Short mmCIF file of C-alpha atoms in Angstrom, two decimals:
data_model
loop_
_atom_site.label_atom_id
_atom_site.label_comp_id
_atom_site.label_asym_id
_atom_site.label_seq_id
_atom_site.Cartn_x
_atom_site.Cartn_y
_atom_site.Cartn_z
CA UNK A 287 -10.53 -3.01 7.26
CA UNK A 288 -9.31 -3.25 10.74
CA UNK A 289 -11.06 -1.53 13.60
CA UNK A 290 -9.86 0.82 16.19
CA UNK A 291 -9.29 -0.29 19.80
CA UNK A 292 -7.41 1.65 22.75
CA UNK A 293 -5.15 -1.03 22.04
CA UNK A 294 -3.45 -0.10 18.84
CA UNK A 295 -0.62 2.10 19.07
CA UNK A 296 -0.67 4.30 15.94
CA UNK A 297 1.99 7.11 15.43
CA UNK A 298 0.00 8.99 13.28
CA UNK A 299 -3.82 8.13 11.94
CA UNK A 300 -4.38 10.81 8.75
CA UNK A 301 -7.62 11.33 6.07
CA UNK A 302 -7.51 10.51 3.09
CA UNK A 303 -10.04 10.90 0.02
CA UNK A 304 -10.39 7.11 0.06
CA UNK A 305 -9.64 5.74 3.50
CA UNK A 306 -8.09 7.21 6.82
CA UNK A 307 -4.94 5.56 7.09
CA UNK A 308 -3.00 4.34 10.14
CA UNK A 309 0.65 4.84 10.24
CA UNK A 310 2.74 2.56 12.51
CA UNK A 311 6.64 3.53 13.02
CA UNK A 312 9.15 1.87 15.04
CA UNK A 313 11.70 4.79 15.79
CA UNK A 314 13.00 6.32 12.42
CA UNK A 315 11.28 3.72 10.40
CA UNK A 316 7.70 2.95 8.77
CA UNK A 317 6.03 -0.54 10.28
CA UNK A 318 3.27 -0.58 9.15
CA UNK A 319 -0.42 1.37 7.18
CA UNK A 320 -3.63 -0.18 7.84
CA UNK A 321 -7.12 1.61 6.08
CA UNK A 322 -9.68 2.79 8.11
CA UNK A 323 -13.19 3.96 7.10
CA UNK A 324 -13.43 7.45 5.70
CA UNK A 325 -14.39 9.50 8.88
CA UNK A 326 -12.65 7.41 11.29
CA UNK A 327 -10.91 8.76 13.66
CA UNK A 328 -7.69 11.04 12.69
CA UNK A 329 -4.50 11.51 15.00
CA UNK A 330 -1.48 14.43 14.39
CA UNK A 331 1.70 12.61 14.32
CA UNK A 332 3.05 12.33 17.68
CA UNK A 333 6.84 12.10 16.46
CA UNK A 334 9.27 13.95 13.48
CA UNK A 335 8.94 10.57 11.46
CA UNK A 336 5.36 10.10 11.61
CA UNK A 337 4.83 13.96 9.69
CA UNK A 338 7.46 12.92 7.37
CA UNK A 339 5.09 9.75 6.53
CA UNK A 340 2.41 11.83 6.52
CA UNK A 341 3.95 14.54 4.32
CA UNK A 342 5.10 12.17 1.89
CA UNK A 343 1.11 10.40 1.66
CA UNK A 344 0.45 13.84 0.92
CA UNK A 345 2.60 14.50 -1.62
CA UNK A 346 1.60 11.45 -3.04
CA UNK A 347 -1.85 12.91 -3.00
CA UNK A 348 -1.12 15.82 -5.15
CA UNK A 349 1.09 14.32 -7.57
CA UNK A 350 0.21 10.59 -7.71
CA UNK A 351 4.05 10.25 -9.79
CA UNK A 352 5.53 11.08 -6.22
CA UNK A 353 8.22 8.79 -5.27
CA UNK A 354 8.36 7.54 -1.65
CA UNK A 355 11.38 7.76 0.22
CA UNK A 356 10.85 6.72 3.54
CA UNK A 357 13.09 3.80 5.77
CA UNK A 358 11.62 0.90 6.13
CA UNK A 359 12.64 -3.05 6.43
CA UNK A 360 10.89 -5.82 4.43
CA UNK A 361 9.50 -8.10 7.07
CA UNK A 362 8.01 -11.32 5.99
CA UNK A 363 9.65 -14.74 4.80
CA UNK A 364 11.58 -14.43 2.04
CA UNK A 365 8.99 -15.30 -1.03
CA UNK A 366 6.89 -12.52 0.08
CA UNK A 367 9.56 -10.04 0.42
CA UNK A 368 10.81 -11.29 -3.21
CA UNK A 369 7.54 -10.29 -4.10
CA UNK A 370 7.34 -6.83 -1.98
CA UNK A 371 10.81 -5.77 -3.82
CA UNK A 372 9.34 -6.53 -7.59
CA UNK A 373 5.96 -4.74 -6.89
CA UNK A 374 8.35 -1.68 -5.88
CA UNK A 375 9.25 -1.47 -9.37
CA UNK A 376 6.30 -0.85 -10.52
CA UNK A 377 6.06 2.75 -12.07
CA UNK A 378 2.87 5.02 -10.86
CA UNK A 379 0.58 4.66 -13.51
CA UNK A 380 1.52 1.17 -14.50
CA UNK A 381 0.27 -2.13 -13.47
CA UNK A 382 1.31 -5.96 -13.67
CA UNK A 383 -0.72 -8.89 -13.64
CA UNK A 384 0.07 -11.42 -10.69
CA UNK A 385 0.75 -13.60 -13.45
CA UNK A 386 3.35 -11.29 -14.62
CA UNK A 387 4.93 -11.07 -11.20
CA UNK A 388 4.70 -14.69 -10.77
CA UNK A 389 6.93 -15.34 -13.91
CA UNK A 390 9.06 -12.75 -13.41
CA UNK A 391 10.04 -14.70 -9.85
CA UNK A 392 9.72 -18.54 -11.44
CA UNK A 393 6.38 -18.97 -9.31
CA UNK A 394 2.67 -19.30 -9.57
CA UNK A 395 -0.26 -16.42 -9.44
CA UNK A 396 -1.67 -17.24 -5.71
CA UNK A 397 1.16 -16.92 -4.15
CA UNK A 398 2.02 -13.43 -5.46
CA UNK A 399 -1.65 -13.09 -4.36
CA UNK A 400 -1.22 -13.86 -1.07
CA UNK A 401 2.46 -11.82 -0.74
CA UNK A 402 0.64 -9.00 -1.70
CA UNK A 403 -2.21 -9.37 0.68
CA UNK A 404 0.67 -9.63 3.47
CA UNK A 405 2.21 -6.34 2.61
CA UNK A 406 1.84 -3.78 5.71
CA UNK A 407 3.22 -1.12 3.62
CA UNK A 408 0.81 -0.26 1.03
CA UNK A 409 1.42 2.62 -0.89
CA UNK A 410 5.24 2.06 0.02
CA UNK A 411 5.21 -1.13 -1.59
CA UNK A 412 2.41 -0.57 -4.03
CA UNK A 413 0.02 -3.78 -4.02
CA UNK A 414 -2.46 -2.17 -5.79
CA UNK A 415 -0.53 -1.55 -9.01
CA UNK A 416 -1.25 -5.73 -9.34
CA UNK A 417 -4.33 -6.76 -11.05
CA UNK A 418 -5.84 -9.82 -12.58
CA UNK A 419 -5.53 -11.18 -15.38
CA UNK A 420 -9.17 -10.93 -16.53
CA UNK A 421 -9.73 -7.51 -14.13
CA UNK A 422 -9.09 -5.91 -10.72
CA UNK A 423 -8.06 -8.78 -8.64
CA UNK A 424 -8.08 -8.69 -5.53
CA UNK A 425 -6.81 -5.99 -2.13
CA UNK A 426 -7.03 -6.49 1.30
CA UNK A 427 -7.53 -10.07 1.43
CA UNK A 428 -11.20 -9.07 -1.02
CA UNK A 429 -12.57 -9.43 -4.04
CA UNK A 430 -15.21 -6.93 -3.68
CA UNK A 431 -15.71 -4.28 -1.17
CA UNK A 432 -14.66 -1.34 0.56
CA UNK A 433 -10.72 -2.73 -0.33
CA UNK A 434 -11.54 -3.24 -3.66
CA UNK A 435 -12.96 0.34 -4.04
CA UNK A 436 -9.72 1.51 -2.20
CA UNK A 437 -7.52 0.40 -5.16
CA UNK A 438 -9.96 1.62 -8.07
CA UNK A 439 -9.40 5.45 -5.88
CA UNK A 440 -5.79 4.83 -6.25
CA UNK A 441 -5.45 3.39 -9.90
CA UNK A 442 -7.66 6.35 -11.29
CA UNK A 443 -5.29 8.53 -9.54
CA UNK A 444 -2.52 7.00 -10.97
CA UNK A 445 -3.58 7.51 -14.79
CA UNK A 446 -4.69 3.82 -15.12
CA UNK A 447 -7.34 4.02 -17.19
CA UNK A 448 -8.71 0.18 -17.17
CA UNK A 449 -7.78 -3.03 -14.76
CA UNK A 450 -6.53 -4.80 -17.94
#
């Protein structure tokens, strides 16, 4: 998880049952959500498109079938965003194996790893609807963890039942 410093510009920093999340926006689109620790600290939106990111986490919240609809532009090379646009297919409640995702684009396991490790969307582009093979995998660039408890939160709340 990354840390706070007067540094980072946040638009909006928001609690959630499993992480306070930091929302980045570059004018009317999202940048970026980085997890905090639970009881970090929060921050009201300071623009219209920050709430509307926050409104739509919260939606999410109480109905974990909520579709996102928020502007954003896939920024990474061109393998990774590949692999951004096939993980947002993924239905709420469903989950593919990086396997899976690696076939589906002609390519091998670690790299779909590793795209979805890059993703500074999550949620939006839902990383942690990918699991292994033979369990969880991985989130956040961990195997184990505060990340890895993170995506457990958000598959229960999904309606996924097991990791595979």
């Amino acid at each position: 998880m990354p840390t706070l410093s007067l540094l980072d510009s946040y638009s909006a920093r928001i609690a959630t049952p499993f992480a306070v999340l930091g929302i980045r926006t570059a004018g009317e689109c999202l940048a970026g959500i980085d997890y905090f620790p639970k009881g970090a600290a929060t921050l009201d939106p300071v623009n219209r498109f920050a709430a509307r990111v926050c409104r739509q986490i919260e939606r999410y919240l109480d109905d974990p079938r909520f579709r996102f609809d928020l502007p954003f532009d896939y920024r990474g090379t061109e393998f990774q965003c590949r692999v951004w646009r096939a993980i947002a297919g993924i239905p709420s409640g469903g989950t593919l194996t990086y396997l899976d995702v690696a076939r589906q684009l002609r390519t091998a396991p670690r790299p779909v790893g590793g795209a979805c490790g890059a993703n500074r969307i999550p949620l939006v582009i839902p990383c942690h609807r990918v699991v292994g093979s033979g369990g969880i995998g991985g989130f956040m660039h961990s195997r184990r963890g505060p990340g890895i408890e993170i995506k457990r939160w958000l598959l229960r709340h999904e309606g996924v039942s097991s990791e595979r």
